mmCIF file of C-alpha atoms in Angstrom:
data_model
loop_
_atom_site.group_PDB
_atom_site.id
_atom_site.type_symbol
_atom_site.label_atom_id
_atom_site.label_comp_id
_atom_site.label_asym_id
_atom_site.label_seq_id
_atom_site.Cartn_x
_atom_site.Cartn_y
_atom_site.Cartn_z
ATOM 1 C CA UNK X 241 111.466 96.476 149.357
ATOM 2 C CA UNK X 242 113.425 96.172 152.621
ATOM 3 C CA UNK X 243 115.887 93.327 152.989
ATOM 4 C CA UNK X 244 115.527 90.649 155.670
ATOM 5 C CA UNK X 245 118.072 92.494 157.800
ATOM 6 C CA UNK X 246 116.219 95.800 157.697
ATOM 7 C CA UNK X 247 113.702 97.122 160.153
ATOM 8 C CA UNK X 248 110.964 97.090 157.554
ATOM 9 C CA UNK X 249 110.343 100.814 157.877
ATOM 10 C CA UNK X 250 109.952 103.013 154.826
ATOM 11 C CA UNK X 251 112.556 105.393 153.469
ATOM 12 C CA UNK X 252 111.618 108.473 151.414
ATOM 13 C CA UNK X 253 114.619 107.921 149.152
ATOM 14 C CA UNK X 254 113.669 104.316 148.576
ATOM 15 C CA UNK X 255 110.031 105.182 147.964
ATOM 16 C CA UNK X 256 111.063 107.758 145.395
ATOM 17 C CA UNK X 257 112.339 104.930 143.194
ATOM 18 C CA UNK X 258 116.047 105.666 143.417
ATOM 19 C CA UNK X 259 118.247 102.602 143.069
ATOM 20 C CA UNK X 260 120.266 102.943 146.246
ATOM 21 C CA UNK X 261 122.138 100.646 148.587
ATOM 22 C CA UNK X 262 123.068 101.807 152.086
ATOM 23 C CA UNK X 263 126.607 100.980 153.122
ATOM 24 C CA UNK X 264 127.408 101.816 156.783
ATOM 25 C CA UNK X 265 131.061 102.548 155.961
ATOM 26 C CA UNK X 266 130.218 105.023 153.217
ATOM 27 C CA UNK X 267 127.666 107.433 154.624
ATOM 28 C CA UNK X 268 129.433 110.625 153.609
ATOM 29 C CA UNK X 269 128.116 110.692 150.041
ATOM 30 C CA UNK X 270 124.383 110.561 150.698
ATOM 31 C CA UNK X 271 122.392 110.928 153.867
ATOM 32 C CA UNK X 272 118.792 110.570 154.867
ATOM 33 C CA UNK X 273 117.236 111.066 158.287
ATOM 34 C CA UNK X 274 115.067 107.983 157.947
ATOM 35 C CA UNK X 275 117.902 105.618 157.035
ATOM 36 C CA UNK X 276 118.419 102.856 159.605
ATOM 37 C CA UNK X 277 120.797 104.037 162.339
ATOM 38 C CA UNK X 278 122.088 100.594 163.265
ATOM 39 C CA UNK X 279 125.363 99.882 161.419
ATOM 40 C CA UNK X 280 124.280 96.351 160.567
ATOM 41 C CA UNK X 281 121.151 97.364 158.647
ATOM 42 C CA UNK X 282 120.993 98.076 154.921
ATOM 43 C CA UNK X 283 118.291 99.311 152.576
ATOM 44 C CA UNK X 284 117.979 97.347 149.357
ATOM 45 C CA UNK X 285 116.009 98.734 146.471
ATOM 46 C CA UNK X 286 114.832 96.793 143.428
ATOM 47 C CA UNK X 287 114.110 98.238 139.997
ATOM 48 C CA UNK X 288 110.374 98.583 139.368
ATOM 49 C CA UNK X 289 109.170 98.215 135.764
ATOM 50 C CA UNK X 290 106.734 100.981 134.949
ATOM 51 C CA UNK X 291 106.220 99.858 131.360
ATOM 52 C CA UNK X 292 107.456 96.974 129.215
ATOM 53 C CA UNK X 293 107.667 97.427 125.452
ATOM 54 C CA UNK X 294 108.290 94.250 123.409
ATOM 55 C CA UNK X 295 110.933 95.089 120.824
ATOM 56 C CA UNK X 296 110.056 92.417 118.251
ATOM 57 C CA UNK X 297 108.565 94.303 115.272
ATOM 58 C CA UNK X 298 108.614 97.550 117.221
ATOM 59 C CA UNK X 299 109.729 100.744 115.495
ATOM 60 C CA UNK X 300 111.850 103.728 116.419
ATOM 61 C CA UNK X 301 110.757 107.291 115.802
ATOM 62 C CA UNK X 302 113.477 109.929 115.849
ATOM 63 C CA UNK X 303 111.269 112.445 114.037
ATOM 64 C CA UNK X 304 108.140 114.313 115.007
ATOM 65 C CA UNK X 305 105.178 112.134 113.918
ATOM 66 C CA UNK X 306 104.541 112.392 110.190
ATOM 67 C CA UNK X 307 107.111 115.128 109.624
ATOM 68 C CA UNK X 308 110.688 115.568 108.455
ATOM 69 C CA UNK X 309 111.651 117.409 111.648
ATOM 70 C CA UNK X 310 114.140 115.460 113.767
ATOM 71 C CA UNK X 311 113.806 115.590 117.537
ATOM 72 C CA UNK X 312 116.827 116.900 119.383
ATOM 73 C CA UNK X 313 118.338 114.136 121.541
ATOM 74 C CA UNK X 314 114.946 112.435 121.814
ATOM 75 C CA UNK X 315 113.028 109.510 120.358
ATOM 76 C CA UNK X 316 110.046 107.208 120.812
ATOM 77 C CA UNK X 317 109.637 103.440 120.665
ATOM 78 C CA UNK X 318 106.296 102.129 119.406
ATOM 79 C CA UNK X 319 105.481 98.449 119.945
ATOM 80 C CA UNK X 320 103.715 96.340 117.337
ATOM 81 C CA UNK X 321 100.484 96.586 119.365
ATOM 82 C CA UNK X 322 100.691 100.384 119.447
ATOM 83 C CA UNK X 323 102.026 100.774 123.000
ATOM 84 C CA UNK X 324 104.306 103.806 122.958
ATOM 85 C CA UNK X 325 107.191 104.729 125.209
ATOM 86 C CA UNK X 326 106.394 108.401 124.994
ATOM 87 C CA UNK X 327 109.173 110.822 124.146
ATOM 88 C CA UNK X 328 112.460 109.768 125.748
ATOM 89 C CA UNK X 329 114.747 112.768 126.154
ATOM 90 C CA UNK X 330 118.491 112.150 126.391
ATOM 91 C CA UNK X 331 120.978 114.528 128.052
ATOM 92 C CA UNK X 332 123.318 114.715 125.046
ATOM 93 C CA UNK X 333 123.394 113.935 121.343
ATOM 94 C CA UNK X 334 125.864 111.131 122.012
ATOM 95 C CA UNK X 335 123.503 109.516 124.521
ATOM 96 C CA UNK X 336 120.654 109.716 122.024
ATOM 97 C CA UNK X 337 122.713 108.100 119.269
ATOM 98 C CA UNK X 338 123.862 105.344 121.638
ATOM 99 C CA UNK X 339 120.293 104.562 122.661
ATOM 100 C CA UNK X 340 119.012 104.526 119.074
ATOM 101 C CA UNK X 341 121.857 102.265 117.972
ATOM 102 C CA UNK X 342 121.364 99.887 120.903
ATOM 103 C CA UNK X 343 117.625 99.652 120.257
ATOM 104 C CA UNK X 344 118.128 99.202 116.511
ATOM 105 C CA UNK X 345 120.591 96.370 117.197
ATOM 106 C CA UNK X 346 118.179 94.616 119.544
ATOM 107 C CA UNK X 347 115.281 94.949 117.105
ATOM 108 C CA UNK X 348 117.484 93.677 114.263
ATOM 109 C CA UNK X 349 118.655 90.664 116.283
ATOM 110 C CA UNK X 350 115.099 89.769 117.254
ATOM 111 C CA UNK X 351 113.945 90.152 113.648
ATOM 112 C CA UNK X 352 116.715 87.872 112.387
ATOM 113 C CA UNK X 353 115.834 85.229 114.969
ATOM 114 C CA UNK X 354 112.122 85.433 114.155
ATOM 115 C CA UNK X 355 112.713 85.281 110.389
ATOM 116 C CA UNK X 356 114.986 82.279 110.774
ATOM 117 C CA UNK X 357 112.200 80.412 112.577
ATOM 118 C CA UNK X 358 109.531 81.553 110.109
ATOM 119 C CA UNK X 359 111.586 80.505 107.088
ATOM 120 C CA UNK X 360 111.466 76.900 108.270
ATOM 121 C CA UNK X 361 107.802 76.882 107.227
ATOM 122 C CA UNK X 362 108.400 78.327 103.753
ATOM 123 C CA UNK X 363 109.860 76.610 100.663
ATOM 124 C CA UNK X 364 113.257 77.677 99.318
ATOM 125 C CA UNK X 365 111.751 80.005 96.719
ATOM 126 C CA UNK X 366 109.613 81.770 99.352
ATOM 127 C CA UNK X 367 112.228 82.609 101.958
ATOM 128 C CA UNK X 368 112.103 85.951 103.779
ATOM 129 C CA UNK X 369 115.184 88.100 103.176
ATOM 130 C CA UNK X 370 114.116 91.319 104.897
ATOM 131 C CA UNK X 371 111.492 92.686 107.268
ATOM 132 C CA UNK X 372 111.346 96.123 108.840
ATOM 133 C CA UNK X 373 109.591 99.422 109.415
ATOM 134 C CA UNK X 374 109.997 102.427 107.136
ATOM 135 C CA UNK X 375 108.217 105.760 106.746
ATOM 136 C CA UNK X 376 106.539 106.273 103.379
ATOM 137 C CA UNK X 377 106.514 109.739 101.857
ATOM 138 C CA UNK X 378 102.981 110.943 101.208
ATOM 139 C CA UNK X 379 103.244 112.611 97.801
ATOM 140 C CA UNK X 380 99.711 114.030 98.042
ATOM 141 C CA UNK X 381 99.819 114.614 101.774
ATOM 142 C CA UNK X 382 98.187 117.287 103.834
ATOM 143 C CA UNK X 383 100.600 119.741 105.383
ATOM 144 C CA UNK X 384 100.835 118.129 108.821
ATOM 145 C CA UNK X 385 101.254 114.539 107.587
ATOM 146 C CA UNK X 386 104.210 114.032 105.285
ATOM 147 C CA UNK X 387 105.129 110.445 106.268
ATOM 148 C CA UNK X 388 103.192 107.315 107.210
ATOM 149 C CA UNK X 389 104.694 104.204 108.881
ATOM 150 C CA UNK X 390 104.767 101.128 106.630
ATOM 151 C CA UNK X 391 106.207 97.661 107.094
ATOM 152 C CA UNK X 392 108.240 96.275 104.175
ATOM 153 C CA UNK X 393 109.150 92.648 103.614
ATOM 154 C CA UNK X 394 111.214 90.948 100.921
ATOM 155 C CA UNK X 395 110.062 87.371 100.498
ATOM 156 C CA UNK X 396 110.715 85.130 97.527
ATOM 157 C CA UNK X 397 110.006 87.007 94.301
ATOM 158 C CA UNK X 398 108.106 89.862 95.924
ATOM 159 C CA UNK X 399 108.415 93.081 97.869
ATOM 160 C CA UNK X 400 105.410 93.391 100.184
ATOM 161 C CA UNK X 401 104.096 96.587 101.755
ATOM 162 C CA UNK X 402 101.977 96.255 104.923
ATOM 163 C CA UNK X 403 100.395 98.612 107.401
ATOM 164 C CA UNK X 404 101.360 96.143 110.164
ATOM 165 C CA UNK X 405 103.855 93.247 110.352
ATOM 166 C CA UNK X 406 102.607 89.896 108.973
ATOM 167 C CA UNK X 407 102.353 87.361 111.773
ATOM 168 C CA UNK X 408 100.336 84.508 110.270
ATOM 169 C CA UNK X 409 100.441 82.923 106.821
ATOM 170 C CA UNK X 410 97.090 84.554 106.090
ATOM 171 C CA UNK X 411 98.600 88.002 106.773
ATOM 172 C CA UNK X 412 100.882 87.632 103.749
ATOM 173 C CA UNK X 413 97.812 87.569 101.487
ATOM 174 C CA UNK X 414 96.599 90.890 102.875
ATOM 175 C CA UNK X 415 99.470 93.162 101.874
ATOM 176 C CA UNK X 416 98.556 96.646 100.747
ATOM 177 C CA UNK X 417 100.733 96.155 97.667
ATOM 178 C CA UNK X 418 103.245 93.672 96.309
ATOM 179 C CA UNK X 419 105.838 94.032 93.577
ATOM 180 C CA UNK X 420 108.085 91.572 91.719
ATOM 181 C CA UNK X 421 111.632 92.330 92.898
ATOM 182 C CA UNK X 422 113.328 92.040 89.507
ATOM 183 C CA UNK X 423 110.739 94.345 87.893
ATOM 184 C CA UNK X 424 111.275 97.270 90.260
ATOM 185 C CA UNK X 425 114.248 99.546 90.812
ATOM 186 C CA UNK X 426 115.668 100.606 94.187
ATOM 187 C CA UNK X 427 117.833 103.707 94.577
ATOM 188 C CA UNK X 428 119.440 105.077 97.746
ATOM 189 C CA UNK X 429 119.036 108.855 97.688
ATOM 190 C CA UNK X 430 122.151 111.007 97.985
ATOM 191 C CA UNK X 431 122.213 114.516 99.429
ATOM 192 C CA UNK X 432 121.144 116.212 96.191
ATOM 193 C CA UNK X 433 118.275 113.755 95.690
ATOM 194 C CA UNK X 434 116.667 114.166 99.123
ATOM 195 C CA UNK X 435 113.151 115.571 99.100
ATOM 196 C CA UNK X 436 113.232 117.262 102.508
ATOM 197 C CA UNK X 437 115.139 117.256 105.804
ATOM 198 C CA UNK X 438 115.074 113.480 106.212
ATOM 199 C CA UNK X 439 118.532 112.032 105.553
ATOM 200 C CA UNK X 440 118.272 108.235 105.269
ATOM 201 C CA UNK X 441 115.987 107.733 102.283
ATOM 202 C CA UNK X 442 115.535 105.489 99.273
ATOM 203 C CA UNK X 443 113.155 105.308 96.351
ATOM 204 C CA UNK X 444 111.438 102.381 94.658
ATOM 205 C CA UNK X 445 110.305 102.746 91.057
ATOM 206 C CA UNK X 446 107.546 100.256 90.325
ATOM 207 C CA UNK X 447 106.891 98.322 87.130
ATOM 208 C CA UNK X 448 104.364 101.005 86.129
ATOM 209 C CA UNK X 449 106.939 103.795 86.520
ATOM 210 C CA UNK X 450 105.506 105.109 89.811
ATOM 211 C CA UNK X 451 108.098 106.396 92.282
ATOM 212 C CA UNK X 452 107.692 105.563 95.972
ATOM 213 C CA UNK X 453 109.871 107.262 98.580
ATOM 214 C CA UNK X 454 110.817 105.813 101.961
ATOM 215 C CA UNK X 455 112.802 106.923 104.977
ATOM 216 C CA UNK X 456 114.480 105.015 107.817
ATOM 217 C CA UNK X 457 115.819 106.365 111.085
ATOM 218 C CA UNK X 458 119.466 105.259 110.988
ATOM 219 C CA UNK X 459 122.161 104.914 108.345
ATOM 220 C CA UNK X 460 122.790 101.263 109.284
ATOM 221 C CA UNK X 461 119.104 100.522 108.579
ATOM 222 C CA UNK X 462 119.503 102.040 105.118
ATOM 223 C CA UNK X 463 122.565 99.891 104.480
ATOM 224 C CA UNK X 464 120.682 96.810 105.672
ATOM 225 C CA UNK X 465 117.797 97.523 103.285
ATOM 226 C CA UNK X 466 120.097 98.153 100.307
ATOM 227 C CA UNK X 467 122.014 94.913 100.757
ATOM 228 C CA UNK X 468 118.826 92.942 101.418
ATOM 229 C CA UNK X 469 117.225 94.221 98.214
ATOM 230 C CA UNK X 470 120.357 93.321 96.230
ATOM 231 C CA UNK X 471 120.343 89.835 97.734
ATOM 232 C CA UNK X 472 116.610 89.273 97.131
ATOM 233 C CA UNK X 473 116.928 90.361 93.496
ATOM 234 C CA UNK X 474 120.000 88.194 92.912
ATOM 235 C CA UNK X 475 118.363 85.118 94.452
ATOM 236 C CA UNK X 476 115.279 85.510 92.279
ATOM 237 C CA UNK X 477 117.234 86.089 89.047
ATOM 238 C CA UNK X 478 119.338 83.053 89.874
ATOM 239 C CA UNK X 479 116.187 81.022 90.455
ATOM 240 C CA UNK X 480 114.201 81.976 87.322
ATOM 241 C CA UNK X 481 117.284 82.155 85.001
ATOM 242 C CA UNK X 482 115.268 83.805 82.210
ATOM 243 C CA UNK X 483 112.275 86.049 81.632
ATOM 244 C CA UNK X 484 110.320 86.569 78.402
ATOM 245 C CA UNK X 485 108.316 89.671 77.430
ATOM 246 C CA UNK X 486 105.993 90.163 74.478
ATOM 247 C CA UNK X 487 107.037 92.986 72.156
ATOM 248 C CA UNK X 488 106.590 94.426 68.677
ATOM 249 C CA UNK X 489 109.395 94.879 66.152
ATOM 250 C CA UNK X 490 108.698 96.308 62.728
ATOM 251 C CA UNK X 491 104.944 95.756 63.231
ATOM 252 C CA UNK X 492 105.422 92.058 64.005
ATOM 253 C CA UNK X 493 104.613 90.346 67.312
ATOM 254 C CA UNK X 494 107.830 89.103 68.880
ATOM 255 C CA UNK X 495 109.147 87.790 72.140
ATOM 256 C CA UNK X 496 112.291 89.005 73.910
ATOM 257 C CA UNK X 497 113.913 86.639 76.382
ATOM 258 C CA UNK X 498 116.437 87.948 78.902
ATOM 259 C CA UNK X 499 118.503 84.860 79.748
ATOM 260 C CA UNK X 500 121.048 84.781 82.569
ATOM 261 C CA UNK X 501 123.358 82.477 80.617
ATOM 262 C CA UNK X 502 122.737 83.432 76.992
ATOM 263 C CA UNK X 503 121.895 87.152 77.120
ATOM 264 C CA UNK X 504 119.198 88.560 74.793
ATOM 265 C CA UNK X 505 117.170 86.340 72.461
ATOM 266 C CA UNK X 506 114.479 87.700 70.123
ATOM 267 C CA UNK X 507 112.092 85.277 68.429
ATOM 268 C CA UNK X 508 108.959 85.309 66.320
ATOM 269 C CA UNK X 509 105.905 84.837 68.510
ATOM 270 C CA UNK X 510 104.097 82.643 65.993
ATOM 271 C CA UNK X 511 106.826 80.381 64.634
ATOM 272 C CA UNK X 512 109.190 80.582 67.654
ATOM 273 C CA UNK X 513 112.045 81.026 65.177
ATOM 274 C CA UNK X 514 114.995 82.931 66.686
ATOM 275 C CA UNK X 515 115.673 86.148 64.776
ATOM 276 C CA UNK X 516 118.743 87.319 66.681
ATOM 277 C CA UNK X 517 120.644 86.793 69.898
ATOM 278 C CA UNK X 518 123.348 88.759 71.715
ATOM 279 C CA UNK X 519 125.377 88.248 74.856
ATOM 280 C CA UNK X 520 125.160 90.738 77.708
ATOM 281 C CA UNK X 521 128.697 91.863 76.896
ATOM 282 C CA UNK X 522 127.574 92.831 73.376
ATOM 283 C CA UNK X 523 125.121 95.454 74.630
ATOM 284 C CA UNK X 524 126.948 98.764 74.181
ATOM 285 C CA UNK X 525 124.088 101.144 74.862
ATOM 286 C CA UNK X 526 120.352 101.622 75.043
ATOM 287 C CA UNK X 527 117.747 104.349 75.187
ATOM 288 C CA UNK X 528 113.998 104.562 75.670
ATOM 289 C CA UNK X 529 111.240 107.077 75.052
ATOM 290 C CA UNK X 530 109.777 106.743 78.562
ATOM 291 C CA UNK X 531 106.562 105.270 77.152
ATOM 292 C CA UNK X 532 106.961 102.007 75.266
ATOM 293 C CA UNK X 533 110.036 101.856 73.019
ATOM 294 C CA UNK X 534 113.573 100.665 73.768
ATOM 295 C CA UNK X 535 116.446 101.013 71.322
ATOM 296 C CA UNK X 536 119.299 98.561 71.899
ATOM 297 C CA UNK X 537 122.794 99.017 70.487
ATOM 298 C CA UNK X 538 124.610 95.685 70.127
ATOM 299 C CA UNK X 539 128.121 95.057 68.807
ATOM 300 C CA UNK X 540 128.486 92.324 66.239
ATOM 301 C CA UNK X 541 131.104 89.859 67.457
ATOM 302 C CA UNK X 542 132.596 89.290 64.006
ATOM 303 C CA UNK X 543 132.440 92.662 62.260
ATOM 304 C CA UNK X 544 132.513 94.752 65.467
ATOM 305 C CA UNK X 545 129.833 96.929 63.863
ATOM 306 C CA UNK X 546 127.064 98.411 66.022
ATOM 307 C CA UNK X 547 123.627 96.997 65.245
ATOM 308 C CA UNK X 548 120.491 98.828 66.433
ATOM 309 C CA UNK X 549 117.338 96.976 67.435
ATOM 310 C CA UNK X 550 114.173 98.856 68.409
ATOM 311 C CA UNK X 551 111.427 97.033 70.285
ATOM 312 C CA UNK X 552 108.091 98.233 71.624
ATOM 313 C CA UNK X 553 106.680 96.947 74.951
ATOM 314 C CA UNK X 554 103.403 97.441 76.770
ATOM 315 C CA UNK X 555 105.225 97.238 80.117
ATOM 316 C CA UNK X 556 108.339 99.341 79.455
ATOM 317 C CA UNK X 557 109.501 99.928 83.037
ATOM 318 C CA UNK X 558 109.145 96.284 84.027
ATOM 319 C CA UNK X 559 111.370 95.295 81.091
ATOM 320 C CA UNK X 560 113.962 97.982 81.857
ATOM 321 C CA UNK X 561 114.127 96.990 85.519
ATOM 322 C CA UNK X 562 114.353 93.290 84.636
ATOM 323 C CA UNK X 563 117.295 93.916 82.301
ATOM 324 C CA UNK X 564 118.985 95.965 85.033
ATOM 325 C CA UNK X 565 118.395 93.169 87.580
ATOM 326 C CA UNK X 566 119.982 90.572 85.283
ATOM 327 C CA UNK X 567 122.983 92.812 84.629
ATOM 328 C CA UNK X 568 123.365 93.485 88.388
ATOM 329 C CA UNK X 569 123.242 89.748 89.076
ATOM 330 C CA UNK X 570 125.944 89.161 86.463
ATOM 331 C CA UNK X 571 128.161 91.800 88.073
ATOM 332 C CA UNK X 572 127.469 90.396 91.564
ATOM 333 C CA UNK X 573 128.816 87.020 90.464
ATOM 334 C CA UNK X 574 132.189 88.709 89.937
ATOM 335 C CA UNK X 575 132.277 90.133 93.469
ATOM 336 C CA UNK X 576 134.003 87.648 95.853
ATOM 337 C CA UNK X 577 132.437 89.206 98.963
ATOM 338 C CA UNK X 578 128.938 88.958 97.503
ATOM 339 C CA UNK X 579 129.505 85.370 96.391
ATOM 340 C CA UNK X 580 130.684 84.488 99.889
ATOM 341 C CA UNK X 581 127.628 86.087 101.535
ATOM 342 C CA UNK X 582 125.408 84.294 99.033
ATOM 343 C CA UNK X 583 126.989 80.987 99.984
ATOM 344 C CA UNK X 584 126.269 81.782 103.629
ATOM 345 C CA UNK X 585 122.630 82.411 102.760
ATOM 346 C CA UNK X 586 122.381 79.092 100.941
ATOM 347 C CA UNK X 587 123.731 77.264 103.988
ATOM 348 C CA UNK X 588 121.712 78.941 106.672
ATOM 349 C CA UNK X 589 119.192 81.523 107.571
ATOM 350 C CA UNK X 590 118.142 83.065 104.284
ATOM 351 C CA UNK X 591 118.706 86.432 105.936
ATOM 352 C CA UNK X 592 122.422 86.837 105.342
ATOM 353 C CA UNK X 593 122.247 90.506 104.460
ATOM 354 C CA UNK X 594 120.830 91.305 107.873
ATOM 355 C CA UNK X 595 123.142 88.899 109.659
ATOM 356 C CA UNK X 596 126.309 90.371 108.212
ATOM 357 C CA UNK X 597 125.506 93.944 109.245
ATOM 358 C CA UNK X 598 124.822 93.381 112.929
ATOM 359 C CA UNK X 599 126.600 96.103 114.924
ATOM 360 C CA UNK X 600 126.116 94.554 118.314
ATOM 361 C CA UNK X 601 125.839 90.934 119.387
ATOM 362 C CA UNK X 602 123.892 91.695 122.559
ATOM 363 C CA UNK X 603 120.177 91.000 122.391
ATOM 364 C CA UNK X 604 117.333 92.341 124.482
ATOM 365 C CA UNK X 605 113.725 91.505 123.822
ATOM 366 C CA UNK X 606 112.127 94.408 125.662
ATOM 367 C CA UNK X 607 112.629 98.038 126.443
ATOM 368 C CA UNK X 608 112.035 98.596 130.138
ATOM 369 C CA UNK X 609 111.078 101.696 132.049
ATOM 370 C CA UNK X 610 112.487 101.160 135.510
ATOM 371 C CA UNK X 611 112.948 103.119 138.681
#
């Protein structure tokens, strides 16, 4: 678009979309026969947006769709409504990493801001701690489709899995699956545990013992997820304080309570009479048969002798994961950094784990194609 001082004629360089300014005193670097010849005239060119991609709830794709093959210096950005940037090729690996990191930071900042607003409408025990895209490993996949995009959210006591981000309150009732956070186990996969060429992966073992595998694009996203899951589990354990499971011991129906303050309490289901109790610190070992039975080894406080207790559960993995969650919460209380971040969460956003990992304070709400 010519400036007010220009002749209004068209320039091939300007029409090509190049962002150029003509300076009469610096004509030795670039020249064009159709540039204005009068020294007082100047071409001004504005950036033209070819495509705008809203970054809120958008996802990055550094891999070929559905595969474990990573693109070389290239990526795509897919908006929540499906609008895609197409493959963006970068000149160098460093440029590609910079772009991915910048986009991930912007998406993270927008997500934090959106979650903070959304949490105002939810009670304290239903706060959102994490939201974000992952790729789910298809265990029974056809050869050309190994991964499928999924949207995970940690809210209150549950981990939700969606095919698209929840926008309305009604959307939260339409999750593909939901799991109780203290009855599942999350594990970040190390090099020897990886299933294929994808590097930033984690697994979730459900209360039924099923293993789900997920991948994210960047290491910082993996760190964000890990800390968010730890925070969500801790907050829920702190809220419920205890959890009781029905079990069988020596052919009798019992109840086992895992109590954050007291430890383990076993009682008769009919009379409610307490048969034994042990502190967390008294548990010296345990084993299970992978089906229903858990054998606990407790140390008697007085005699220091090891006492074995074998219980049978109908929901073995849920019990194992719950015990692990309570132990992890106990350990977290001894970590000053975790306690400090937890205090921050109590005072503010309810998304402290995301807030403390931000790599860049700059925020952009859209990815622009411009010429």
